Amino acid sequence: MTESSPYRPPVEDYAFLLKDAFGVDLVARATGGELSADDAGEILGAAGEFAASVLAPLERDGDLVGARLDDGAVHLPGGFAEAFRAFVDAGWITAEAPVSAGGDGLPGAIRAGLGEFWNASNAAFALCWLLTAGQIHALDAVASDEVRETYLTKLVSGEWTGTMNLTEPAAGTDLGAIRTMATPRDDGSWAIRGQKIFITWGDHDLAENIVHLVLARTPDAPEGAKGLSLFVAPKRLVGEDGSLGERNAITTVSIEHKLGIHASPTCVLDYDDATGYLVGELHGGLAGMFVMMNSARAGMGFQATGIADRAYQQAAEYAAQRLQGPVMDRPAGTPIAEHPDVRRLLLSMSSKIFAMRALGVYVGDLLDRGHDDAETRALGEFFVPILKGWTTEDAIGVTSDAIQVFGGMGFIEETGVAQHYRDVRITPIYEGTTAIQSNDLVGRKVIRDGGATAGRLFSLIDETVAGLRARDEASRLADQLARAVDAARRSTADLLDAGSSRDAFAVSVPYLLLLGTLAGGWMHAQAALAVLSSGGAEASRITAASFYGAHHLSRVQALAEAVAAGEIA
Amino acid sequence: MTESSPYRPPVEDYAFLLKDAFGVDLVARATGGELSADDAGEILGAAGEFAASVLAPLERDGDLVGARLDDGAVHLPGGFAEAFRAFVDAGWITAEAPVSAGGDGLPGAIRAGLGEFWNASNAAFALCWLLTAGQIHALDAVASDEVRETYLTKLVSGEWTGTMNLTEPAAGTDLGAIRTMATPRDDGSWAIRGQKIFITWGDHDLAENIVHLVLARTPDAPEGAKGLSLFVAPKRLVGEDGSLGERNAITTVSIEHKLGIHASPTCVLDYDDATGYLVGELHGGLAGMFVMMNSARAGMGFQATGIADRAYQQAAEYAAQRLQGPVMDRPAGTPIAEHPDVRRLLLSMSSKIFAMRALGVYVGDLLDRGHDDAETRALGEFFVPILKGWTTEDAIGVTSDAIQVFGGMGFIEETGVAQHYRDVRITPIYEGTTAIQSNDLVGRKVIRDGGATAGRLFSLIDETVAGLRARDEASRLADQLARAVDAARRSTADLLDAGSSRDAFAVSVPYLLLLGTLAGGWMHAQAALAVLSSGGAEASRITAASFYGAHHLSRVQALAEAVAAGEIA
């Protein structure tokens, strides 16, 4: 086995975020006191330990050996199957599942941390978990009792895994073009025929069965996306007593040779009148799929944060150990971490990662609280495309910076740091590209309510600015955040003026990145306020906030200028 | 052979740049009327044809098969040796060489185009050319008649190729730590002993001999970089009559397994009392190496521009052919290029590439003119680290955007677009990292002359602003450029205040990127002025300039804020 870089789960950062950063114990609030942030610390400590000791060591082999298709079956590198069993046995699948599905129903703020740890330690492996978890949430929301009993229970127990089957060769972003056909049979099942591509973990040897959630058209269905229905189709058919029967008519035609996440098998699946069962309403397939997709979109934020952090950790360790050259007034033999520009790179990376991590916790918590309150729910949904789009786009730069810290060694594959740059590149693409996220944000979250939710967000940021202004040490950050939120207000007004036009959608990605960058600054500002309020012992958090303010938050003005321009004809 | 993406050399862009964009026929001016931009068009047309038909088709095999080390010898994929012979026979090595070395002495503005074409069509192949060309310039500047006759003539004729041997395991950026030792022999030659790493094209089977330019220490030499001398050491020894003799004691120990440029063999070379000959002054090794390095640094700008353009071309072609979904008010089956955000991505890429390309031409011309004028030479040298640093850093984003245009298909290696994202990642590292470029810029080019050269540049930009203001159509761009140059002046003053301190070197990279971004806007502004002055038929150039102004030039303010902050403690 090739050695992977060590992984140090950022458990302390999560303790700070869950307990202090937002001025309230998020866990205690979310669970009505059943759990506290301290309890969460224990859960995350155990998860981190598992991620570091079981998942992280498999990462390099996952990249170098990768998933392989042999005689129609996908095989993972040695150790993956054992790791998955251990993952299930330790209860980490059940931890993700809601109580209504028989899971632990952990608060979203804790699940953000779990998501990061699994992805940071082994992003390819984590996708199997992520899709299974997403399917659990989808089936819990829309499936019949029968489907719940036969499939959902097996997913929650970790015996089976789940996949998401949307894309076809001629239907990627455009779901309305899906042509896979499901024809009803007399026994209540459906015969599914068609080809699905880009099916993550579509086949593997980690579990005895795989449940495919398939979007398909039915005879005489309306045209476009409104004619799509959702089905479960298992890899192996299931008897009435729950026993596993013969193989369903689903064939793994090929797996893709990808830039990264080599240990995540990306399958082309052929459905040759495969047996499926309807999930949710006929022609209402998008509803269930969107539950899964929303869960997966937030998950992508955690994935990008995790990969970025792993790259950062590797770079920081190298910079601390690599001795070279005299550094300014320091003698030869000083670690390169002391070089002003290496320090800049490391601070740039770590301050972005903290912002992403904090936003993941904040959004996870918001989505929980949104169950009881429409405005909070709207704000949570407002943030889902931002979390997905901004985190994944910015994570690319972080992994690129990690290579830069290594210099020439970073370009050598044996160093391992290039893997993160390759792995992370898929994150702004799958589960909806950044353009799709930004269209969702602009069309459904900003224009539809006339900017009301955006306005509420800006008012919340104003409160933080006011808090910062009350402290001399934070006046510069207060100014930076105030100017950024002003720019966001202007950009929002620009978009509302443009309406659903090309002018809006030509700048929807810059607008999304603007809000993500602003949100990151807001997260730092809240963290800085929390530190200052408690006596300010954690100076590194103030440094990170100051760095973010000068180097990253300043980008908001530039993005606002792009938004103001609309489409350049 | 695996099919490569087609390559369309941007010959028209070069015709515009050489003849119109700067308000003068650069070629006629540089050659005193011997050649004109129209002649250059023919040369570039032929070069483009060669690049597209001979070099580009080898690109994918170069990536997929790569260079291989077998029994101590490096072999390239089929077709590379034939391509190199054809390249030499067509005169493209001689074209690069100065007249004093027996070359064609083409103006730097034309050589910028050649450099881009070779790199765009096949970046790995182009490195062999680039290092050979760099060594030609170095030997021409500092070598004795004997070395010129024995080695330089063979390089210029294309019979042999050249390499650059600086790095050692413990001496990367810090050249002072070099430990390779050269000991004088009685016959005037030197015995070289040590290990050099990261030697690009350090061994191969394209030419009958390879000339290594080696930086080494001599007995009793001063400590650090001032004790280094330069040597040529051939792969095969050369008899007095110029005939090839036995192998020199240089062994290729291994070649690296890299993220990209797989067809460029990166060698570890072991010198076991290998025979070498002194080049230039004893202990004056850096002088000759810097000639080579400066040539290579500008070359890296062309490489990054070339790789970025190849990625762009591939993305643009895909976007024009891929039909999917209804687009705003357009029906289903519209090419994705019509999607507002795909159009944004393509314009973002192409407007950056034009800026890089124009800057390459401008700097190539400046360096020529600098031979006769100290202020012009200072400005040319001012721009070398900017061209290298900014172009290579920004090219990463362009190749990443190209993947985004492809969506999921971009992540599949067979598509070929991911290769550019992998290949380009080395460019901000080799020939001096971006930090090294920015330290050169800030320390030697800004602080040393108290900002005089920077000030002259800003005055030139002021003139362009004034020209834009005289035209209503360009008032927005004029405002944007005026604000950007103001920000650059503030940042320069901030740096001069900081002096040679950590505060300066902690923000030297943001400062370099600021000046590169500003220079790119200035290039667009001059192009737009030229188009408007000539009646404005080329609307796409105005669109590109407007896009650059709103989306890219706006970044200058953000970078200035980072510079103003100094080191964040």
PDB file of C-alpha atoms in Angstrom, chain A residues 64 168-175 177 197-198 256-261 266 322-330 332 337-341 343-344 347 393 396 399-404 407-414 418 421-426 428-429 433-435 438-439 476 480 483 500-502 505-510 542-544 546-547 549-551 554-555 557-559 561-569, chain B residues 64 168-175 177 197-198 256-261 266 322-330 332 337-341 343-344 347 393 396 399-404 407-414 418 421-426 428-429 433-435 438-439 476 480 483 500-502 505-510 542-544 546-547 549-551 554-555 557-559 561-569:
ATOM      1  CA  LEU A  64      -3.159   4.913  -7.796  1.00  0.00           C
ATOM      2  CA  GLU A 168     -28.018  10.285 -19.965  1.00  0.00           C
ATOM      3  CA  PRO A 169     -25.753  10.866 -22.967  1.00  0.00           C
ATOM      4  CA  ALA A 170     -28.113  13.517 -24.333  1.00  0.00           C
ATOM      5  CA  ALA A 171     -29.481  14.724 -21.007  1.00  0.00           C
ATOM      6  CA  GLY A 172     -27.049  16.279 -18.570  1.00  0.00           C
ATOM      7  CA  THR A 173     -28.024  19.618 -17.107  1.00  0.00           C
ATOM      8  CA  ASP A 174     -31.215  19.413 -19.188  1.00  0.00           C
ATOM      9  CA  LEU A 175     -33.228  16.804 -17.280  1.00  0.00           C
ATOM     10  CA  ALA A 177     -34.387  15.506 -22.277  1.00  0.00           C
ATOM     11  CA  ILE A 197     -24.218   7.681 -17.419  1.00  0.00           C
ATOM     12  CA  PHE A 198     -22.010   9.266 -14.738  1.00  0.00           C
ATOM     13  CA  GLU A 256     -14.885   6.234 -16.687  1.00  0.00           C
ATOM     14  CA  HIS A 257     -11.187   7.049 -16.682  1.00  0.00           C
ATOM     15  CA  LYS A 258     -11.253  10.311 -14.799  1.00  0.00           C
ATOM     16  CA  LEU A 259      -9.012  13.207 -13.824  1.00  0.00           C
ATOM     17  CA  GLY A 260      -9.543  12.409 -10.134  1.00  0.00           C
ATOM     18  CA  ILE A 261     -11.535  10.513  -7.481  1.00  0.00           C
ATOM     19  CA  THR A 266     -18.342   6.301 -12.315  1.00  0.00           C
ATOM     20  CA  ARG A 322      11.318  21.897   4.413  1.00  0.00           C
ATOM     21  CA  LEU A 323      14.390  23.921   5.308  1.00  0.00           C
ATOM     22  CA  GLN A 324      15.761  26.097   2.577  1.00  0.00           C
ATOM     23  CA  GLY A 325      17.574  29.360   2.175  1.00  0.00           C
ATOM     24  CA  PRO A 326      17.951  32.322   4.448  1.00  0.00           C
ATOM     25  CA  VAL A 327      14.589  34.039   5.007  1.00  0.00           C
ATOM     26  CA  MET A 328      14.724  37.811   5.265  1.00  0.00           C
ATOM     27  CA  ASP A 329      16.628  38.343   8.534  1.00  0.00           C
ATOM     28  CA  ARG A 330      16.580  34.642   9.459  1.00  0.00           C
ATOM     29  CA  ALA A 332      19.768  29.555   6.168  1.00  0.00           C
ATOM     30  CA  ALA A 337       6.837  28.374   6.266  1.00  0.00           C
ATOM     31  CA  GLU A 338       8.670  31.473   7.506  1.00  0.00           C
ATOM     32  CA  HIS A 339       8.999  32.903   3.998  1.00  0.00           C
ATOM     33  CA  PRO A 340       6.566  35.816   3.733  1.00  0.00           C
ATOM     34  CA  ASP A 341       4.968  34.438   0.581  1.00  0.00           C
ATOM     35  CA  ARG A 343       3.031  32.254   4.938  1.00  0.00           C
ATOM     36  CA  ARG A 344       0.694  34.264   2.696  1.00  0.00           C
ATOM     37  CA  LEU A 347      -2.997  31.945   5.478  1.00  0.00           C
ATOM     38  CA  GLU A 393     -15.165  26.987  -6.983  1.00  0.00           C
ATOM     39  CA  ILE A 396      -9.875  24.632  -6.626  1.00  0.00           C
ATOM     40  CA  THR A 399      -5.633  22.889  -3.856  1.00  0.00           C
ATOM     41  CA  SER A 400      -3.647  24.774  -6.498  1.00  0.00           C
ATOM     42  CA  ASP A 401      -2.001  26.859  -3.764  1.00  0.00           C
ATOM     43  CA  ALA A 402      -1.046  23.670  -1.950  1.00  0.00           C
ATOM     44  CA  ILE A 403       0.893  22.548  -5.014  1.00  0.00           C
ATOM     45  CA  GLN A 404       2.581  25.960  -5.122  1.00  0.00           C
ATOM     46  CA  GLY A 407       7.188  23.994  -5.596  1.00  0.00           C
ATOM     47  CA  GLY A 408       8.514  21.499  -8.130  1.00  0.00           C
ATOM     48  CA  MET A 409       7.803  18.612  -5.755  1.00  0.00           C
ATOM     49  CA  GLY A 410       4.117  19.476  -5.948  1.00  0.00           C
ATOM     50  CA  PHE A 411       4.025  18.558  -9.627  1.00  0.00           C
ATOM     51  CA  ILE A 412       5.414  15.081  -8.927  1.00  0.00           C
ATOM     52  CA  GLU A 413       2.573  12.612  -8.417  1.00  0.00           C
ATOM     53  CA  GLU A 414       4.419  10.683  -5.697  1.00  0.00           C
ATOM     54  CA  ALA A 418      -1.525  16.917  -6.882  1.00  0.00           C
ATOM     55  CA  TYR A 421      -6.063  19.387  -7.348  1.00  0.00           C
ATOM     56  CA  ARG A 422      -7.335  16.581  -9.582  1.00  0.00           C
ATOM     57  CA  ASP A 423      -9.974  15.285  -7.165  1.00  0.00           C
ATOM     58  CA  VAL A 424     -11.512  18.651  -6.360  1.00  0.00           C
ATOM     59  CA  ARG A 425     -12.058  19.634 -10.012  1.00  0.00           C
ATOM     60  CA  ILE A 426     -15.274  17.637 -10.274  1.00  0.00           C
ATOM     61  CA  PRO A 428     -18.165  22.501  -9.265  1.00  0.00           C
ATOM     62  CA  ILE A 429     -19.608  20.190 -11.911  1.00  0.00           C
ATOM     63  CA  THR A 433     -22.748  22.937 -12.129  1.00  0.00           C
ATOM     64  CA  THR A 434     -22.014  26.329 -10.647  1.00  0.00           C
ATOM     65  CA  ALA A 435     -24.170  27.854 -13.377  1.00  0.00           C
ATOM     66  CA  SER A 438     -26.413  30.344  -9.593  1.00  0.00           C
ATOM     67  CA  ASN A 439     -29.517  30.117 -11.745  1.00  0.00           C
ATOM     68  CA  ARG A 476     -10.913  47.637   9.821  1.00  0.00           C
ATOM     69  CA  GLN A 480     -14.513  45.914   4.997  1.00  0.00           C
ATOM     70  CA  ARG A 483     -18.537  47.916   2.223  1.00  0.00           C
ATOM     71  CA  SER A 500     -35.297  36.989 -15.595  1.00  0.00           C
ATOM     72  CA  SER A 501     -33.226  38.198 -18.518  1.00  0.00           C
ATOM     73  CA  ARG A 502     -29.923  37.353 -20.116  1.00  0.00           C
ATOM     74  CA  PHE A 505     -28.132  35.021 -15.951  1.00  0.00           C
ATOM     75  CA  ALA A 506     -24.940  36.276 -17.602  1.00  0.00           C
ATOM     76  CA  VAL A 507     -23.749  37.449 -14.193  1.00  0.00           C
ATOM     77  CA  SER A 508     -25.435  34.945 -11.920  1.00  0.00           C
ATOM     78  CA  VAL A 509     -22.171  33.110 -11.215  1.00  0.00           C
ATOM     79  CA  PRO A 510     -20.301  36.305 -10.238  1.00  0.00           C
ATOM     80  CA  ILE A 542      -8.212  37.240  14.531  1.00  0.00           C
ATOM     81  CA  THR A 543      -5.290  36.916  12.130  1.00  0.00           C
ATOM     82  CA  ALA A 544      -7.347  34.676   9.867  1.00  0.00           C
ATOM     83  CA  SER A 546      -7.942  40.066   9.126  1.00  0.00           C
ATOM     84  CA  PHE A 547      -6.324  38.161   6.284  1.00  0.00           C
ATOM     85  CA  GLY A 549     -10.833  40.782   5.077  1.00  0.00           C
ATOM     86  CA  ALA A 550      -7.847  42.194   3.179  1.00  0.00           C
ATOM     87  CA  HIS A 551      -7.254  39.424   0.636  1.00  0.00           C
ATOM     88  CA  SER A 554     -11.992  42.715  -1.053  1.00  0.00           C
ATOM     89  CA  ARG A 555     -12.987  40.628  -4.064  1.00  0.00           C
ATOM     90  CA  GLN A 557     -16.306  44.909  -5.000  1.00  0.00           C
ATOM     91  CA  ALA A 558     -14.770  43.432  -8.152  1.00  0.00           C
ATOM     92  CA  LEU A 559     -17.580  40.907  -8.467  1.00  0.00           C
ATOM     93  CA  GLU A 561     -18.669  45.510 -10.887  1.00  0.00           C
ATOM     94  CA  ALA A 562     -19.100  42.415 -13.038  1.00  0.00           C
ATOM     95  CA  VAL A 563     -22.718  42.043 -11.867  1.00  0.00           C
ATOM     96  CA  ALA A 564     -23.435  45.687 -12.601  1.00  0.00           C
ATOM     97  CA  ALA A 565     -22.264  45.245 -16.175  1.00  0.00           C
ATOM     98  CA  GLY A 566     -24.879  42.611 -17.027  1.00  0.00           C
ATOM     99  CA  GLU A 567     -24.310  40.774 -20.255  1.00  0.00           C
ATOM    100  CA  ILE A 568     -21.477  42.247 -22.309  1.00  0.00           C
ATOM    101  CA  ALA A 569     -22.800  42.401 -25.831  1.00  0.00           C
TER     102      ALA A 569
ATOM    103  CA  LEU B  64      -1.037   9.073 -22.645  1.00  0.00           C
ATOM    104  CA  GLU B 168      19.515  19.766  -6.601  1.00  0.00           C
ATOM    105  CA  PRO B 169      17.604  17.855  -3.928  1.00  0.00           C
ATOM    106  CA  ALA B 170      18.568  20.438  -1.279  1.00  0.00           C
ATOM    107  CA  ALA B 171      18.820  23.453  -3.591  1.00  0.00           C
ATOM    108  CA  GLY B 172      15.694  24.537  -5.384  1.00  0.00           C
ATOM    109  CA  THR B 173      14.792  28.189  -5.160  1.00  0.00           C
ATOM    110  CA  ASP B 174      17.904  28.650  -3.014  1.00  0.00           C
ATOM    111  CA  LEU B 175      20.682  28.391  -5.616  1.00  0.00           C
ATOM    112  CA  ALA B 177      22.874  25.833  -1.542  1.00  0.00           C
ATOM    113  CA  ILE B 197      17.147  17.066 -10.424  1.00  0.00           C
ATOM    114  CA  PHE B 198      14.168  18.382 -12.406  1.00  0.00           C
ATOM    115  CA  GLU B 256       9.618  11.836 -12.771  1.00  0.00           C
ATOM    116  CA  HIS B 257       6.002  10.698 -12.819  1.00  0.00           C
ATOM    117  CA  LYS B 258       4.278  14.043 -13.107  1.00  0.00           C
ATOM    118  CA  LEU B 259       0.830  15.642 -13.019  1.00  0.00           C
ATOM    119  CA  GLY B 260       1.267  16.832 -16.610  1.00  0.00           C
ATOM    120  CA  ILE B 261       3.597  17.472 -19.571  1.00  0.00           C
ATOM    121  CA  THR B 266      12.090  15.391 -16.271  1.00  0.00           C
ATOM    122  CA  ARG B 322     -23.119  20.525 -27.989  1.00  0.00           C
ATOM    123  CA  LEU B 323     -26.875  20.990 -28.262  1.00  0.00           C
ATOM    124  CA  GLN B 324     -28.778  20.857 -25.046  1.00  0.00           C
ATOM    125  CA  GLY B 325     -31.857  22.323 -23.506  1.00  0.00           C
ATOM    126  CA  PRO B 326     -33.850  25.414 -24.301  1.00  0.00           C
ATOM    127  CA  VAL B 327     -31.782  28.567 -23.679  1.00  0.00           C
ATOM    128  CA  MET B 328     -33.727  31.519 -22.320  1.00  0.00           C
ATOM    129  CA  ASP B 329     -36.007  32.414 -25.246  1.00  0.00           C
ATOM    130  CA  ARG B 330     -34.308  29.980 -27.646  1.00  0.00           C
ATOM    131  CA  ALA B 332     -34.316  23.145 -27.231  1.00  0.00           C
ATOM    132  CA  ALA B 337     -22.474  28.401 -26.362  1.00  0.00           C
ATOM    133  CA  GLU B 338     -25.703  30.456 -26.366  1.00  0.00           C
ATOM    134  CA  HIS B 339     -26.250  29.905 -22.640  1.00  0.00           C
ATOM    135  CA  PRO B 340     -25.482  33.174 -20.872  1.00  0.00           C
ATOM    136  CA  ASP B 341     -23.095  31.540 -18.456  1.00  0.00           C
ATOM    137  CA  ARG B 343     -20.848  32.617 -23.075  1.00  0.00           C
ATOM    138  CA  ARG B 344     -19.506  34.323 -19.941  1.00  0.00           C
ATOM    139  CA  LEU B 347     -15.501  35.473 -22.997  1.00  0.00           C
ATOM    140  CA  GLU B 393      -1.091  32.094 -12.565  1.00  0.00           C
ATOM    141  CA  ILE B 396      -4.634  27.931 -14.494  1.00  0.00           C
ATOM    142  CA  THR B 399      -7.839  25.758 -18.211  1.00  0.00           C
ATOM    143  CA  SER B 400     -10.161  25.152 -15.278  1.00  0.00           C
ATOM    144  CA  ASP B 401     -12.895  27.140 -17.005  1.00  0.00           C
ATOM    145  CA  ALA B 402     -12.427  25.005 -20.121  1.00  0.00           C
ATOM    146  CA  ILE B 403     -13.236  21.917 -18.067  1.00  0.00           C
ATOM    147  CA  GLN B 404     -16.308  23.699 -16.716  1.00  0.00           C
ATOM    148  CA  GLY B 407     -19.371  19.805 -17.651  1.00  0.00           C
ATOM    149  CA  GLY B 408     -19.056  16.167 -16.598  1.00  0.00           C
ATOM    150  CA  MET B 409     -17.342  15.286 -19.868  1.00  0.00           C
ATOM    151  CA  GLY B 410     -14.508  17.614 -18.908  1.00  0.00           C
ATOM    152  CA  PHE B 411     -13.580  15.384 -15.993  1.00  0.00           C
ATOM    153  CA  ILE B 412     -13.200  12.344 -18.257  1.00  0.00           C
ATOM    154  CA  GLU B 413      -9.601  12.014 -19.448  1.00  0.00           C
ATOM    155  CA  GLU B 414     -10.610  10.813 -22.918  1.00  0.00           C
ATOM    156  CA  ALA B 418      -8.242  17.918 -18.523  1.00  0.00           C
ATOM    157  CA  TYR B 421      -5.404  21.762 -16.533  1.00  0.00           C
ATOM    158  CA  ARG B 422      -2.716  19.258 -15.587  1.00  0.00           C
ATOM    159  CA  ASP B 423      -0.058  20.545 -17.990  1.00  0.00           C
ATOM    160  CA  VAL B 424      -0.410  24.206 -17.110  1.00  0.00           C
ATOM    161  CA  ARG B 425       0.013  23.670 -13.363  1.00  0.00           C
ATOM    162  CA  ILE B 426       3.803  23.549 -13.599  1.00  0.00           C
ATOM    163  CA  PRO B 428       3.912  29.095 -12.110  1.00  0.00           C
ATOM    164  CA  ILE B 429       6.569  26.869 -10.545  1.00  0.00           C
ATOM    165  CA  THR B 433       8.035  30.360  -8.810  1.00  0.00           C
ATOM    166  CA  THR B 434       5.608  33.257  -8.784  1.00  0.00           C
ATOM    167  CA  ALA B 435       7.082  34.283  -5.421  1.00  0.00           C
ATOM    168  CA  SER B 438       7.426  38.886  -7.503  1.00  0.00           C
ATOM    169  CA  ASN B 439      10.493  39.264  -5.307  1.00  0.00           C
ATOM    170  CA  ARG B 476     -16.517  53.149 -19.275  1.00  0.00           C
ATOM    171  CA  GLN B 480     -12.005  51.472 -15.295  1.00  0.00           C
ATOM    172  CA  ARG B 483      -9.135  53.732 -11.494  1.00  0.00           C
ATOM    173  CA  SER B 500      12.710  45.631   1.743  1.00  0.00           C
ATOM    174  CA  SER B 501      10.672  44.346   4.646  1.00  0.00           C
ATOM    175  CA  ARG B 502       8.381  41.441   5.336  1.00  0.00           C
ATOM    176  CA  PHE B 505       7.442  40.571   0.396  1.00  0.00           C
ATOM    177  CA  ALA B 506       4.240  39.324   2.045  1.00  0.00           C
ATOM    178  CA  VAL B 507       2.249  41.131  -0.648  1.00  0.00           C
ATOM    179  CA  SER B 508       4.649  40.976  -3.567  1.00  0.00           C
ATOM    180  CA  VAL B 509       2.592  38.315  -5.345  1.00  0.00           C
ATOM    181  CA  PRO B 510      -0.666  40.297  -5.062  1.00  0.00           C
ATOM    182  CA  ILE B 542     -14.506  45.870 -28.255  1.00  0.00           C
ATOM    183  CA  THR B 543     -16.629  43.222 -26.589  1.00  0.00           C
ATOM    184  CA  ALA B 544     -13.508  41.509 -25.280  1.00  0.00           C
ATOM    185  CA  SER B 546     -15.455  45.615 -22.237  1.00  0.00           C
ATOM    186  CA  PHE B 547     -15.632  42.172 -20.699  1.00  0.00           C
ATOM    187  CA  GLY B 549     -12.803  45.803 -17.965  1.00  0.00           C
ATOM    188  CA  ALA B 550     -15.858  44.673 -16.013  1.00  0.00           C
ATOM    189  CA  HIS B 551     -14.784  41.167 -14.986  1.00  0.00           C
ATOM    190  CA  SER B 554     -12.013  45.228 -11.538  1.00  0.00           C
ATOM    191  CA  ARG B 555      -9.803  42.822  -9.600  1.00  0.00           C
ATOM    192  CA  GLN B 557      -8.827  47.277  -6.540  1.00  0.00           C
ATOM    193  CA  ALA B 558      -9.110  44.076  -4.537  1.00  0.00           C
ATOM    194  CA  LEU B 559      -5.424  43.310  -5.002  1.00  0.00           C
ATOM    195  CA  GLU B 561      -6.375  46.352  -0.746  1.00  0.00           C
ATOM    196  CA  ALA B 562      -4.291  43.254  -0.085  1.00  0.00           C
ATOM    197  CA  VAL B 563      -1.094  45.168  -0.889  1.00  0.00           C
ATOM    198  CA  ALA B 564      -2.098  48.008   1.418  1.00  0.00           C
ATOM    199  CA  ALA B 565      -2.523  45.593   4.309  1.00  0.00           C
ATOM    200  CA  GLY B 566       1.116  44.445   4.229  1.00  0.00           C
ATOM    201  CA  GLU B 567       1.870  41.365   6.265  1.00  0.00           C
ATOM    202  CA  ILE B 568      -1.077  40.301   8.412  1.00  0.00           C
ATOM    203  CA  ALA B 569       0.411  39.516  11.819  1.00  0.00           C
TER     204      ALA B 569
END
